[in-house]
Coordinates of C-alpha atoms in Angstrom, one line a residue:
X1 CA 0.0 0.0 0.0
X2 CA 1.8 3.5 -1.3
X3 CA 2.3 5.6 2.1
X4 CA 0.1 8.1 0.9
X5 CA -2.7 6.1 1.2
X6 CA -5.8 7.4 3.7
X7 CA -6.2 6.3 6.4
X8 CA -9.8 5.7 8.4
X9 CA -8.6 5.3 11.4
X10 CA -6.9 8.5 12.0
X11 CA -9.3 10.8 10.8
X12 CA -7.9 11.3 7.2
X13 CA -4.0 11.1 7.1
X14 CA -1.7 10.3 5.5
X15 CA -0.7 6.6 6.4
X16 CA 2.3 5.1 7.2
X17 CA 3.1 1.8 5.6
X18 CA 1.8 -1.0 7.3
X19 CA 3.8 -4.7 8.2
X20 CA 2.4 -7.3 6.0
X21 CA 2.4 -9.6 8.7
X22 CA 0.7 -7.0 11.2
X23 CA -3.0 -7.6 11.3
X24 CA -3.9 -4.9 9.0
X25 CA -1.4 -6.3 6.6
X26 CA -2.3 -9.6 6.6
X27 CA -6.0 -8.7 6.2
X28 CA -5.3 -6.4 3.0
X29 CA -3.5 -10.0 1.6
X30 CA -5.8 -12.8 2.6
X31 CA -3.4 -14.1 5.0
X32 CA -3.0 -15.1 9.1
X33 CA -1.6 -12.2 11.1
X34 CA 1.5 -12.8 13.1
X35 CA 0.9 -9.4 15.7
X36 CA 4.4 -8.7 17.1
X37 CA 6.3 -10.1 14.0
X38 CA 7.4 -5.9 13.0
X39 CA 8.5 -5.8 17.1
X40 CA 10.5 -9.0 17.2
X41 CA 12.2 -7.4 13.5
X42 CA 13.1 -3.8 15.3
X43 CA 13.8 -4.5 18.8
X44 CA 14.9 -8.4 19.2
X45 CA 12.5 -11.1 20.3
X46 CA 13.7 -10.4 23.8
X47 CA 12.7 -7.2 23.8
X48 CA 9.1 -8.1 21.9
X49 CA 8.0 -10.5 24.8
X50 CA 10.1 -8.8 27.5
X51 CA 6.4 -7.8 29.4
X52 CA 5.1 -10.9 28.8
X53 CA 8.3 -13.0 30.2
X54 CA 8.1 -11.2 33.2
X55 CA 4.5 -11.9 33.5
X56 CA 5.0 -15.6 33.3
X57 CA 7.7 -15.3 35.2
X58 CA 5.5 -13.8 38.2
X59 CA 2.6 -15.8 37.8
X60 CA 4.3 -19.3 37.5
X61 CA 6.5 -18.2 40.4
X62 CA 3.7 -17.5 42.9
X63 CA 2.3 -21.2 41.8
X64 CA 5.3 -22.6 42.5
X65 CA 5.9 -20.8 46.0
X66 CA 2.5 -22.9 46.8
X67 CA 3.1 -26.1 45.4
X68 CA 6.3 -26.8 46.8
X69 CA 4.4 -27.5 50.0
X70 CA 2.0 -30.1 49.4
X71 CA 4.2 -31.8 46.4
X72 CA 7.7 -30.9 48.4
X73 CA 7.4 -30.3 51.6
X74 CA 8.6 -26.7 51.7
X75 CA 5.9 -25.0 53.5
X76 CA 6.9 -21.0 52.4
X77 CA 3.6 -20.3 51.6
X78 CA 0.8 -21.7 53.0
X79 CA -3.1 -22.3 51.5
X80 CA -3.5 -20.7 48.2
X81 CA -4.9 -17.2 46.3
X82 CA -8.1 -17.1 48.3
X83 CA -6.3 -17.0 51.5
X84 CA -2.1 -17.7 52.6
X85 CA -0.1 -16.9 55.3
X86 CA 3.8 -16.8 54.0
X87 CA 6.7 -17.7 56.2
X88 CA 4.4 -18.4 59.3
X89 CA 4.3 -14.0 59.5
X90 CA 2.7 -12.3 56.6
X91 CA -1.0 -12.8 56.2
X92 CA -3.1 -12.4 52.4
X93 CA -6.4 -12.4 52.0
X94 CA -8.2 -12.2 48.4
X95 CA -10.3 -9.3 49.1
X96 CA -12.8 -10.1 46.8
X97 CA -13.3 -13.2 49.2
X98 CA -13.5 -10.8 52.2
X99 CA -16.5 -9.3 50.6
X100 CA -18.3 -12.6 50.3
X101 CA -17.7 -13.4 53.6
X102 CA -19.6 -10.1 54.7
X103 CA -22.3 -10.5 52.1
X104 CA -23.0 -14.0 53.8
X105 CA -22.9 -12.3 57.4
X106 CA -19.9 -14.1 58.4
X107 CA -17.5 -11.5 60.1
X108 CA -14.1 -12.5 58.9
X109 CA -11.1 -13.5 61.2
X110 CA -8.7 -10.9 62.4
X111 CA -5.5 -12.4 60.2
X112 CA -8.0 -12.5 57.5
X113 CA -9.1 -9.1 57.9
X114 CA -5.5 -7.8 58.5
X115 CA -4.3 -10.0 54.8
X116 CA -7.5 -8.8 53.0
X117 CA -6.4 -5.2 54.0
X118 CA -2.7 -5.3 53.0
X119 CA -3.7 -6.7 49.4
X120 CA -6.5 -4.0 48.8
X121 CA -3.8 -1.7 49.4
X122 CA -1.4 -3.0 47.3
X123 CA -3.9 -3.5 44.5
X124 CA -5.9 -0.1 45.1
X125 CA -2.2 1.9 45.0
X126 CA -0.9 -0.4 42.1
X127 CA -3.5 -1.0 39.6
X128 CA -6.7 -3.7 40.2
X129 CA -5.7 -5.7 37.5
X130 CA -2.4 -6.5 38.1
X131 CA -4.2 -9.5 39.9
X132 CA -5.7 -10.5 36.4
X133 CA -2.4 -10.1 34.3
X134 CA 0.7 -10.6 37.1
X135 CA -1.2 -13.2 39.3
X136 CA -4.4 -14.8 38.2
X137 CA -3.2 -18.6 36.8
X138 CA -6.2 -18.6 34.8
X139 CA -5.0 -16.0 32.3
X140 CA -2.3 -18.6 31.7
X141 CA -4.9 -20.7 30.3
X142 CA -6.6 -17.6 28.5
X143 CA -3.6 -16.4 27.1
X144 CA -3.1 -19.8 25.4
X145 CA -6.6 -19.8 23.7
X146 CA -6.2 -16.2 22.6
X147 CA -2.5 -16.9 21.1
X148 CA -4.1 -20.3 19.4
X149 CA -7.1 -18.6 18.4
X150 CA -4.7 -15.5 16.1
X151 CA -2.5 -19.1 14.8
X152 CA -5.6 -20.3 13.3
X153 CA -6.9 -17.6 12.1
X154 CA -10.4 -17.5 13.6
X155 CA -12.9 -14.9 13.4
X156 CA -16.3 -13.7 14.9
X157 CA -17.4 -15.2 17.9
X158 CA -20.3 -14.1 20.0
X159 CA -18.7 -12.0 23.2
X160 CA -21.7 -11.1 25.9
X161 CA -22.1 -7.5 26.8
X162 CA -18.7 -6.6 29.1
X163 CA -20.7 -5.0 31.5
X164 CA -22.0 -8.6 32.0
X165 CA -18.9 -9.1 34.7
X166 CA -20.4 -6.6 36.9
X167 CA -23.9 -8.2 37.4
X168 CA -21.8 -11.6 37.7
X169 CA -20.5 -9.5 40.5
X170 CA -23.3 -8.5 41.8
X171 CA -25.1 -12.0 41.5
X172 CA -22.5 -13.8 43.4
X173 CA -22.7 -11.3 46.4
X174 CA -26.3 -11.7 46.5
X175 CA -25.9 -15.6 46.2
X176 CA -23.1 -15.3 49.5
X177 CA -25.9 -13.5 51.1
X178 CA -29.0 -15.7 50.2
X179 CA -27.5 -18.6 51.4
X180 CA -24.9 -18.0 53.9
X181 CA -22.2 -19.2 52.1
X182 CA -19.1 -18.8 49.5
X183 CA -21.0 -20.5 47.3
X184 CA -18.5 -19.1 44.6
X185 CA -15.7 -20.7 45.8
X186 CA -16.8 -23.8 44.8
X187 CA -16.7 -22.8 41.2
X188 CA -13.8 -20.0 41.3
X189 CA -11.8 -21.1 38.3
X190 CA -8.6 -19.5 40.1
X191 CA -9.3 -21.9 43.5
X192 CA -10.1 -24.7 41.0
X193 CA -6.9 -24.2 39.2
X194 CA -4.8 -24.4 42.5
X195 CA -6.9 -27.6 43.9
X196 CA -6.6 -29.4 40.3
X197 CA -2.7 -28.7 40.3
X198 CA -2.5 -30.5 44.1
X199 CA -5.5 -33.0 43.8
X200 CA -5.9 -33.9 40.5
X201 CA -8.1 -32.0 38.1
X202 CA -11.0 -34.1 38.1
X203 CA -14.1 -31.1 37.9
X204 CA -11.4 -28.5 38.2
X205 CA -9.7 -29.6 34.7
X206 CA -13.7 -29.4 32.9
X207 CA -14.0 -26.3 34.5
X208 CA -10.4 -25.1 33.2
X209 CA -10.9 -26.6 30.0
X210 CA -14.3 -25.2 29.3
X211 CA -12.9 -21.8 29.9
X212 CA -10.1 -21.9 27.0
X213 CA -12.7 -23.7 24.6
X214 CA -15.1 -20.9 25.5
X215 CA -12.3 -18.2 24.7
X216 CA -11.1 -20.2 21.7
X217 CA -14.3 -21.4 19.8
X218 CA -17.3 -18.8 20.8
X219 CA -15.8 -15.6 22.3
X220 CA -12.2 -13.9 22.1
X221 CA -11.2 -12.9 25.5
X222 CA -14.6 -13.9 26.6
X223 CA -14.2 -15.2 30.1
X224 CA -11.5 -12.3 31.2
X225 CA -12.8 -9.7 29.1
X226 CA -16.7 -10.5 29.6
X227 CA -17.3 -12.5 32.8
X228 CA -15.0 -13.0 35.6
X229 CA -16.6 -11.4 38.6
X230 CA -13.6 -11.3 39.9
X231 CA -11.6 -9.8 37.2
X232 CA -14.7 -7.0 37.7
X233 CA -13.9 -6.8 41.3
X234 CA -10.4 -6.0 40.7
X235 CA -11.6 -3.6 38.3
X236 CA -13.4 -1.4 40.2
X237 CA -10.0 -1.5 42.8
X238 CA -7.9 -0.2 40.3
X239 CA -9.8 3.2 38.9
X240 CA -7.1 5.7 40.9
X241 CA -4.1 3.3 40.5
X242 CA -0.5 4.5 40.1
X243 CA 0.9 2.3 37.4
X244 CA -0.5 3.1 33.7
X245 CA 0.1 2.2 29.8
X246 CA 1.1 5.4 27.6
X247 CA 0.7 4.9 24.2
X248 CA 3.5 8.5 24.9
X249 CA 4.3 7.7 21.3
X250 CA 1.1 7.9 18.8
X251 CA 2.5 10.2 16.8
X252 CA 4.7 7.1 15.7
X253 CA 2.0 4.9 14.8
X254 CA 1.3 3.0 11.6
X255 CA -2.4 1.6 12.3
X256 CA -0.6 -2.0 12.0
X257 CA -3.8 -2.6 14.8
X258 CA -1.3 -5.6 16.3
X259 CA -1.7 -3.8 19.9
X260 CA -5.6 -4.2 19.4
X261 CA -4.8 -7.6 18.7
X262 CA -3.1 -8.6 21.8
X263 CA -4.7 -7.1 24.4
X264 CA -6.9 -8.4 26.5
X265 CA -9.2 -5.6 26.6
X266 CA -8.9 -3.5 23.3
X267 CA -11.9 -0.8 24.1
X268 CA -8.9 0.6 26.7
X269 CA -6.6 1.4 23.8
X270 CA -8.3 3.9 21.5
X271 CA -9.2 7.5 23.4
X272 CA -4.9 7.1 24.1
X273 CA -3.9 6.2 21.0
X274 CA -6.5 8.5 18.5
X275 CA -7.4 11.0 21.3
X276 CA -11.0 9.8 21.0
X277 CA -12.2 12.0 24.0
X278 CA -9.2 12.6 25.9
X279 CA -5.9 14.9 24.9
X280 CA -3.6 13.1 26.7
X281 CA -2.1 9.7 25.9
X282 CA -2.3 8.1 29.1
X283 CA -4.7 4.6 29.2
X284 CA -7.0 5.6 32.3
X285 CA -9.9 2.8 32.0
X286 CA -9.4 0.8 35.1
X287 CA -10.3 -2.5 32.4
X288 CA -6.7 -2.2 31.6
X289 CA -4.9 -5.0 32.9
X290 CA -0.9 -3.3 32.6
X291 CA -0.2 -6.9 31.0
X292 CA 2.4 -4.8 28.8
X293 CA 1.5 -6.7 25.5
X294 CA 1.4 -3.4 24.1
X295 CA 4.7 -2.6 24.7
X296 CA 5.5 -5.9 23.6
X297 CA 4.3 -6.4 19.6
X298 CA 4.5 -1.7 19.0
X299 CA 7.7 -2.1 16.2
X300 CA 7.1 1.7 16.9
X301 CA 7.5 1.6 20.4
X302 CA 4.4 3.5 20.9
X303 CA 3.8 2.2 24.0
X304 CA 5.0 2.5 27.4
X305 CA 4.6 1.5 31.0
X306 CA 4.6 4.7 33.2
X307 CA 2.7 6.3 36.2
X308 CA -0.7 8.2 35.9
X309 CA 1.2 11.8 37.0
X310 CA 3.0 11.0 33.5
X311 CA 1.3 12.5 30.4
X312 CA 4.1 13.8 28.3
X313 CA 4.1 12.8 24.8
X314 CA 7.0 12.2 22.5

């Protein structure tokens, strides 16, 4: 396509030329995208999954700090995401299950209370969904039906409303309440996850595995981006967080559309990135998971991982 092409996307200019194996490109030839492909060219593939390495890196870490326990006998953390103590000392409570506990009337313990009020701390100063990207080992699995979902080259789907996470939010504080109970725990894919890895899978691994067909087959980013109460939960933590994505560089960008591509919530990237009701290039909506995939696949290194009080642009 001749650079002087016009562009839709950014309001009539001139266009830069776009990767052939970026989204856009591939769709103008007929053929599967391969987003990142212009990143791992420019920067190294070191550099074009540096965000995500250090995402696995964290979340197959903090599995591994809990399994050495029950499969080695080196208790440093003990009991699991809903609820840990580490080193005998340091109490964490999932606050999300904290609020379940008071929906149901239960008043919680005072460790539990003291854990559940150093992580909404963390996560209210950090950013929500830092659980959902740096923590969660569901997204693991989510991850993995998105990344086989762009190798096929599979379109449509049918995604439910993304407000629908809230009312799952709401219905499983009303269900705690009605019955007494944490009657979501039961089906929490993140508790089912850690009980499969030590027991077996058994109901866990249908739960799992229904989770990345559903992602893979009927909606992209469907569970994370549509219906996880508890990615909603965190959410609704991380609206005044410190830590933000700044797409500092839009000037720069070529419409390749491989950061739409990517992320787990694309609505998040466009009033940054075209200025589509907001001046400033910072990525504000608490949705935003600062996964860093972003980053990651820009060749143009439009992106950037910075702090709300940031809002240059270069």
């Amino acid at each position: 396509m001749s650079s002087q092409t016009t562009s839709a996307m950014d309001g009539g200019k001139p266009e830069r030329s776009v990767p052939p194996t970026s989204v856009r490109g591939a769709a103008m030839r007929g053929v599967v995208a391969r987003p990142g492909h212009e990143a791992i060219e420019a920067k190294g593939w070191l550099r074009a999954h540096k965000w995500l390495l250090l995402r696995r890196a964290s979340q197959l870490g903090i599995l591994a700090l809990f399994l050495v326990g029950p499969w080695l006998g080196w208790w440093i953390v003990k009991g699991n995401l809903a609820s840990s103590l580490t080193l005998g000392v340091l109490p964490l409570t999932d606050p999300f299950l904290i609020a379940q506990q008071l929906a149901a009337g239960n008043w919680p313990y005072r460790e539990a209370l003291l854990g559940g009020g150093i992580v909404l701390a963390f996560y209210l100063l950090l950013g929500g969904r830092l659980f959902c990207s740096w923590v969660c080992p569901v997204n693991l699995v989510t991850d993995a039906a998105a990344w086989l979902r762009r190798r096929l080259g599979l379109k449509g789907g049918k995604a439910p409303a993304a407000n629908t996470r809230y009312w799952l939010l709401g219905f499983v504080l009303v269900i705690a309440a009605a019955t007494g109970s944490l009657a979501w725990e039961w089906v929490n894919p993140v508790s089912m996850f850690h009980r499969g890895l030590i027991f077996g899978f058994g109901l866990a691994w249908g739960i799992v595995g229904g989770i990345f067909f559903y992602d893979l087959l009927i909606a992209p980013r469907g569970w994370c981006g549509h219906l996880c109460p508890q990615g909603a939960f965190y959410g609704l933590l991380g609206r005044a967080s410190v830590f933000r994505i700044s797409a500092a560089r839009r000037s720069a960008c070529n419409d390749c559309m491989d950061c739409f591509a990517v992320c787990p919530e694309p609505q998040v990237i466009r009033p940054a990135l075209k200025g589509v009701g907001q001046e400033h290039p910072l990525i504000l909506d608490a949705d935003c998971t600062t996964c860093g995939r972003c980053v990651d696949v820009c060749g143009k290194d439009v992106f950037r991982i910075t702090t709300r009080f940031n809002r240059s642009e270069s």
